[in-house]
Coordinates of C-alpha atoms in Angstrom, one line a residue:
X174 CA 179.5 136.9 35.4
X175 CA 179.1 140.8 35.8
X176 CA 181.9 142.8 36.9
X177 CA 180.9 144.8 39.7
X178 CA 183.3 147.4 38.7
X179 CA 182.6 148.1 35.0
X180 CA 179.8 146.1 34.3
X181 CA 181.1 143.8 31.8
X182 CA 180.3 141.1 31.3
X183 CA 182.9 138.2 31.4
X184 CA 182.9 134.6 31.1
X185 CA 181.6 132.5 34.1
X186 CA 184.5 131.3 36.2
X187 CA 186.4 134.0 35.6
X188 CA 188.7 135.2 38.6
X189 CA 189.8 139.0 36.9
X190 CA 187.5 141.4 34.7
X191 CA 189.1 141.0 31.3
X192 CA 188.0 144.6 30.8
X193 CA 189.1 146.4 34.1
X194 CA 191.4 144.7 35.6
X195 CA 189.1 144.0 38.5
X196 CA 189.1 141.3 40.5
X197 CA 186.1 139.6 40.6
X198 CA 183.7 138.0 43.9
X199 CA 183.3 134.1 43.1
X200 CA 180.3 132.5 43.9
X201 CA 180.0 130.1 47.1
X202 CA 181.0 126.4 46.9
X203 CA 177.6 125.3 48.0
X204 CA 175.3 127.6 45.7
X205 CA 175.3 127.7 41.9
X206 CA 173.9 130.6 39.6
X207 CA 172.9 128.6 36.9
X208 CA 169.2 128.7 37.7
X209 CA 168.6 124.7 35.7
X210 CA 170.6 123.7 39.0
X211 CA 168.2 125.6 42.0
X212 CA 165.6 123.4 43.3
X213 CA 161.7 124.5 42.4
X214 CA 160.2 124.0 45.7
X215 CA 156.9 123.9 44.3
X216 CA 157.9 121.9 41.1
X217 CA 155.6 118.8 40.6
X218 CA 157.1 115.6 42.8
X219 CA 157.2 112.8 40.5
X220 CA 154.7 110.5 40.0
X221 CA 155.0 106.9 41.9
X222 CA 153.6 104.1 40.1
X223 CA 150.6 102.8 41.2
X224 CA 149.5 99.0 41.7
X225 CA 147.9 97.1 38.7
X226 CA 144.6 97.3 38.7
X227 CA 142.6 93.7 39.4
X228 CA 141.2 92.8 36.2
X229 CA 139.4 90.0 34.7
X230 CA 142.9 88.0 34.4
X231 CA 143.4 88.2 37.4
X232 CA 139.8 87.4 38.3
X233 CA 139.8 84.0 36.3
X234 CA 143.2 83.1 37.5
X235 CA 141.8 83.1 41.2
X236 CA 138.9 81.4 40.5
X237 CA 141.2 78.7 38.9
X238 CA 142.7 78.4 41.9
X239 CA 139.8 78.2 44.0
X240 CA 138.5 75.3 41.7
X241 CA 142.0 73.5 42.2
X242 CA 141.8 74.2 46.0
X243 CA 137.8 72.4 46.1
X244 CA 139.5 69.2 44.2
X245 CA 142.4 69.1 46.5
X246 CA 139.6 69.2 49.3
X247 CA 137.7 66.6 47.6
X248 CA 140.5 64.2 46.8
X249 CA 140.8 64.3 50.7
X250 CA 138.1 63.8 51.9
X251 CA 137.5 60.5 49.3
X252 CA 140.3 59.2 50.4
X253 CA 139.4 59.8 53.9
X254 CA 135.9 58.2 53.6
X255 CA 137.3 54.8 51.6
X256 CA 139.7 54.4 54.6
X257 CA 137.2 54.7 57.2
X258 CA 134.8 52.5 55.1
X259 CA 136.9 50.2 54.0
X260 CA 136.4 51.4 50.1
X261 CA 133.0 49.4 50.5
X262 CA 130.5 52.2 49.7
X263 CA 127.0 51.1 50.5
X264 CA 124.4 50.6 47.4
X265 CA 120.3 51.4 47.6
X266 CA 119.5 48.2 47.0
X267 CA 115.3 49.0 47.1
X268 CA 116.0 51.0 43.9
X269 CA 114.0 50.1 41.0
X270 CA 116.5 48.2 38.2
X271 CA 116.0 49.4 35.0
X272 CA 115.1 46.0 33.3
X273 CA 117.2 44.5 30.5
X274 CA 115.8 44.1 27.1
X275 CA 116.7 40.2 26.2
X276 CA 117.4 39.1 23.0
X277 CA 114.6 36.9 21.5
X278 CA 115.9 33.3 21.4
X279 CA 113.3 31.0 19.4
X280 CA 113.3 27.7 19.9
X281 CA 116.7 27.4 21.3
X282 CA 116.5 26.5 25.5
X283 CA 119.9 27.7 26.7
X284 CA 119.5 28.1 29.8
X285 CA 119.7 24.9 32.3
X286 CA 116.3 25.3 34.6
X287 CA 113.0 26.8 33.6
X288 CA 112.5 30.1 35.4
X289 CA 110.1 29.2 37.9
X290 CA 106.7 31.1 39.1
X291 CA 106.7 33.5 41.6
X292 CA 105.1 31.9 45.2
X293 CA 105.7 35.4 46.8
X294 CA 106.4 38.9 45.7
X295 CA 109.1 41.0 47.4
X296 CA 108.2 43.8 49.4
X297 CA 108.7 47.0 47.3
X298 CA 110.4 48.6 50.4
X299 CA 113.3 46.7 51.9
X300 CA 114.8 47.3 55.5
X301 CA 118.0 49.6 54.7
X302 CA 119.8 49.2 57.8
X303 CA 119.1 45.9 59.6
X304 CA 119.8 45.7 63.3
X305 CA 124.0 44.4 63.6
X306 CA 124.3 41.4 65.1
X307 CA 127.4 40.0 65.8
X308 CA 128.6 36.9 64.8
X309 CA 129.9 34.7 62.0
X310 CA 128.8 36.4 58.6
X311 CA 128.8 32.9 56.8
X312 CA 126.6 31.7 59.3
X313 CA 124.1 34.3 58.6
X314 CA 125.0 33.8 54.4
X315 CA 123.7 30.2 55.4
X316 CA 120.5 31.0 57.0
X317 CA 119.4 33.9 53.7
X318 CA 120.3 30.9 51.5
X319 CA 117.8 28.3 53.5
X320 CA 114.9 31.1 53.4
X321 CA 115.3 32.1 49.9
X322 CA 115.0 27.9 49.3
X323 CA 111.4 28.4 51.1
X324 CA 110.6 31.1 49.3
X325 CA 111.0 33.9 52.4
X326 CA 113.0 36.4 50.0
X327 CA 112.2 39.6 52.5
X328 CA 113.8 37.8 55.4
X329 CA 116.5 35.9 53.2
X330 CA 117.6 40.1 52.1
X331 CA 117.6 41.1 55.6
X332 CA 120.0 37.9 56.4
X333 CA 122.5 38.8 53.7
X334 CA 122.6 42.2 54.7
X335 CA 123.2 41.1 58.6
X336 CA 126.4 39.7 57.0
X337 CA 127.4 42.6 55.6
X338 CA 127.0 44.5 58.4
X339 CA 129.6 42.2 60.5
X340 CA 131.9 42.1 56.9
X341 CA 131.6 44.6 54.2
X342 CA 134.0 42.5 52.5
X343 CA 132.0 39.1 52.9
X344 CA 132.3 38.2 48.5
X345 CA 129.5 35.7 49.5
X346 CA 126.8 37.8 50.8
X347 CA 127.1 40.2 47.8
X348 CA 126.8 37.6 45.9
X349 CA 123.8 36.3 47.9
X350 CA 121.9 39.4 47.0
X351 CA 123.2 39.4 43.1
X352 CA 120.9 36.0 43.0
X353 CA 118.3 37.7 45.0
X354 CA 117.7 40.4 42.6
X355 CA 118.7 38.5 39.5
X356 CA 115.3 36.3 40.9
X357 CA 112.9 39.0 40.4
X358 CA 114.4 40.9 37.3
X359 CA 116.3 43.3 38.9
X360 CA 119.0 43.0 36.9
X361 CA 121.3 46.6 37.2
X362 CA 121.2 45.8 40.9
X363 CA 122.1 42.2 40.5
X364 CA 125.1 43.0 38.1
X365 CA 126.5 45.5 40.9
X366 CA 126.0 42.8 43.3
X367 CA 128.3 40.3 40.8
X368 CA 130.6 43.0 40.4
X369 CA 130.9 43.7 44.4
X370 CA 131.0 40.0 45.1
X371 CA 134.1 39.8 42.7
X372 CA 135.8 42.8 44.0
X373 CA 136.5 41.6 47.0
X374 CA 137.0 37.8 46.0
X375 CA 138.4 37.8 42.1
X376 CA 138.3 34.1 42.4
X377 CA 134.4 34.0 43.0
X378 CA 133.4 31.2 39.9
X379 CA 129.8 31.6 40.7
X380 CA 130.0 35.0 40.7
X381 CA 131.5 34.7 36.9
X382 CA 129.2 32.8 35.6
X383 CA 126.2 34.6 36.7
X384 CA 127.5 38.1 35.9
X385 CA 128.4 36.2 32.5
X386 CA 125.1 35.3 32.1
X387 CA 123.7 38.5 32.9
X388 CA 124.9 40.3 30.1
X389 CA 124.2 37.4 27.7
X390 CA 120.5 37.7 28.4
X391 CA 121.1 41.2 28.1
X392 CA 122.5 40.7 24.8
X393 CA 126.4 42.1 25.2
X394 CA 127.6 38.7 24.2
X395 CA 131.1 40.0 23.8
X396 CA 131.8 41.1 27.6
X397 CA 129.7 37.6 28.7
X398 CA 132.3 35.9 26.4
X399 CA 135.2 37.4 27.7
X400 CA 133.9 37.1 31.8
X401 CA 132.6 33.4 31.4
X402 CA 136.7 32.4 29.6
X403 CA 138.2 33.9 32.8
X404 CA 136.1 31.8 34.9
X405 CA 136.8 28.4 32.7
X406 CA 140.4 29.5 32.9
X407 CA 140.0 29.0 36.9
X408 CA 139.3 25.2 36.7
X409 CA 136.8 22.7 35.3
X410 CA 132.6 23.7 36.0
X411 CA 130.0 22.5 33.8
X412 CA 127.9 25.1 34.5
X413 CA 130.6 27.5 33.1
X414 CA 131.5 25.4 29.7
X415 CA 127.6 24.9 29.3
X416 CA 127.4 28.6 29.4
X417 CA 130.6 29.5 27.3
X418 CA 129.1 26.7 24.7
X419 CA 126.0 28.5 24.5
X420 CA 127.8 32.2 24.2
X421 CA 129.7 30.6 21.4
X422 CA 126.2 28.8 19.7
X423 CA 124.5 32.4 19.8
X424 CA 127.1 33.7 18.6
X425 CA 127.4 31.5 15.4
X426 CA 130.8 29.9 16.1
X427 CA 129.3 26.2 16.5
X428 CA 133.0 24.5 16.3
X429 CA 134.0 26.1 19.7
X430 CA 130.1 25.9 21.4
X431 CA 130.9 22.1 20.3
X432 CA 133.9 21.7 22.3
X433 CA 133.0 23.6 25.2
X434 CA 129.6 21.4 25.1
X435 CA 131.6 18.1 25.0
X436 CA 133.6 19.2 27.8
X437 CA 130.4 20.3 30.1
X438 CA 128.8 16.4 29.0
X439 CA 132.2 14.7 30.3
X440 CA 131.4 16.6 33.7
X441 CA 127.9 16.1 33.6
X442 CA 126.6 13.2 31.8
X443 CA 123.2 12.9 32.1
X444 CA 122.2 16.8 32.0
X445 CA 119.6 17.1 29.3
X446 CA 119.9 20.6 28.5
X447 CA 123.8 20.4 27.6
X448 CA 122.4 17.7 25.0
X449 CA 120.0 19.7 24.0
X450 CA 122.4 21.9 22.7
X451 CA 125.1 19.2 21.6
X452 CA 121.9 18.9 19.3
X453 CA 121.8 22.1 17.9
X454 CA 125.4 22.6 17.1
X455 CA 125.6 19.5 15.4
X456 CA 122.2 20.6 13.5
X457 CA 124.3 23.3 12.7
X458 CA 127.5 21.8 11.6
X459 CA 125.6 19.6 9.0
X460 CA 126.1 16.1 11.5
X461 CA 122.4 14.4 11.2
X462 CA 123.4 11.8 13.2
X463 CA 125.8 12.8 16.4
X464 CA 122.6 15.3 16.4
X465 CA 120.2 12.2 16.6
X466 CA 122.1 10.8 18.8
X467 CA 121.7 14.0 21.4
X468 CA 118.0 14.2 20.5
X469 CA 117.5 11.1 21.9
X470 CA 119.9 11.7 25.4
X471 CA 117.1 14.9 25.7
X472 CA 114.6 12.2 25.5
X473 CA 116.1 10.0 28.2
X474 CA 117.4 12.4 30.6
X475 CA 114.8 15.3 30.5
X476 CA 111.7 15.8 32.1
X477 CA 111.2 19.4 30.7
X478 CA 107.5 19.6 28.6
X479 CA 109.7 22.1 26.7
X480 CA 112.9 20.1 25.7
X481 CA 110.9 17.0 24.9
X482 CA 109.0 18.5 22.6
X483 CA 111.6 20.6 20.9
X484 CA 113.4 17.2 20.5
X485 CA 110.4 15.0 19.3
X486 CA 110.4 17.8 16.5
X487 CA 113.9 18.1 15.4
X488 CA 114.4 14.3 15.6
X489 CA 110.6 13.7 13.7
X490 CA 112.4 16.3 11.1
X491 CA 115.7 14.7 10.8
X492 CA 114.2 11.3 10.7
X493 CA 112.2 12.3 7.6
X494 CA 115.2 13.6 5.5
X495 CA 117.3 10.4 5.8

């Protein structure tokens, strides 16, 4: 601080010039001299921090979400549609199966009735949506099985479908159709048939077997075996042990076929084709004469060209090696 007096210079805060004597003026309670405390009016404000930038983080994190937000939409709207249609979701049945390769079986006849020819082809183009009609859908199950007996197989498909149209749910007429399409080779259809018949009647026996049987000829002998036990598991068929007996023979476990074929005889005595295979498990087994025995049944019960041959030969052959 400078004395006005003497012009020495004295500490600041001093009240008296230590050189004079002087009193000194102090400064005013609001300013300062000390010119690191007056305010720059044109000093640069400072800077306020701007918002991040959107980068590609932040880009992929949305999209995330909008991909979570579609699933969330989709979820909905599934679980809308199964309420409203009952979770019954409706199949094109005119679409071309792919056809099954089947396994080459020689000289073995597993399967009960020859296939039998064609006496009319099915359209290629079915009716989709048949005109409802209201009524009892077992009644119209009934009248698709009597013209698939004479051989009307376009207006048999447009009676099982009538019966879905009252019930969605009707096990029957799914499996209706399964039999349909199993009849001329279309077998992916068929199987989804089985499998829709079973969905909404687990108990469906028929419905067993034939899916069973589907894959057999198909060749996946382990998901036939395991269908075709859960439907023997439900109560006694002979259709059902024949079928498990025959799963077992191709397979190359002859001591189970052999018990499941003794079973399916005890049910159905006089059935040629379970002897028939009695026969060839026994062939099997190294028993020349319990398979005689069933050789000769095939000769009293059948009236196959096929079987009779086949058991002229293996009895001719066994005959000659006693």
């Amino acid at each position: 601080m400078i004395c006005p007096a003497c012009q020495a210079e004295n500490p600041a805060g001093t009240r008296i010039c230590v050189k004079c004597g002087t009193e000194l003026p102090q400064e005013s309670q609001t300013g300062s001299s000390d010119p690191a405390f007056i305010k720059d009016p044109y000093a640069e404000k400072p800077k306020v921090k701007s918002q991040m930038k959107f980068g590609v983080k932040d880009m992929a994190r949305d999209v995330i979400d909008f991909c979570w937000l579609l699933l969330i939409i989709f979820l909905v709207f599934l679980g809308f549609l199964g309420e409203v249609t009952h979770w019954t979701f409706r199949f094109t049945e005119t679409e071309e199966a792919q056809t099954h390769i089947k396994p080459v079986i020689a000289k073995h006849h597993y399967v009960h009735h020859a296939k039998p020819v064609l006496a009319e082809a099915p359209e290629k183009v079915m009716v989709e949506n048949p005109e409802v009609q209201y009524g009892n859908p077992a009644s119209f199950y009934k009248k698709g099985k009597k013209q698939f007996d004479l051989h009307h197989y376009q207006s048999s498909f447009t009676s099982l479908r009538q019966a879905l149209e009252i019930d969605p749910t009707y096990a029957q007429a799914y499996f209706g159709l399964g039999y349909l399409y199993a009849r001329f080779d279309m077998n992916d259809a068929a199987v989804r048939m089985y499998e829709m018949a079973l969905r909404f009647d687990p108990e469906h026996i028929d419905a067993m077997n034939n899916l069973a049987m589907m894959y057999f000829h198909a060749g996946n002998y382990d998901d036939a075996l395991d269908i075709i036990q859960k439907a023997v598991a439900k109560g006694d068929n002979a259709d059902c042990e024949y079928n498990l007996g025959s799963i077992y023979l191709e397979k190359n476990q002859p001591d189970n076929a052999l018990q499941s074929f003794l079973k399916a005889v005890s049910m159905r005595p006089n059935d040629a084709a379970i002897f028939n295979n009695m026969a060839l498990t026994y062939e099997k087994l190294g028993k020349k004469q319990e398979a005689m025995d069933s050789w000769n049944k095939v000769l009293q019960y059948s009236d196959n060209a096929d079987l009779l041959q086949q058991a002229k030969t293996h009895l001719d052959f066994l005959q000659a090696q006693s």
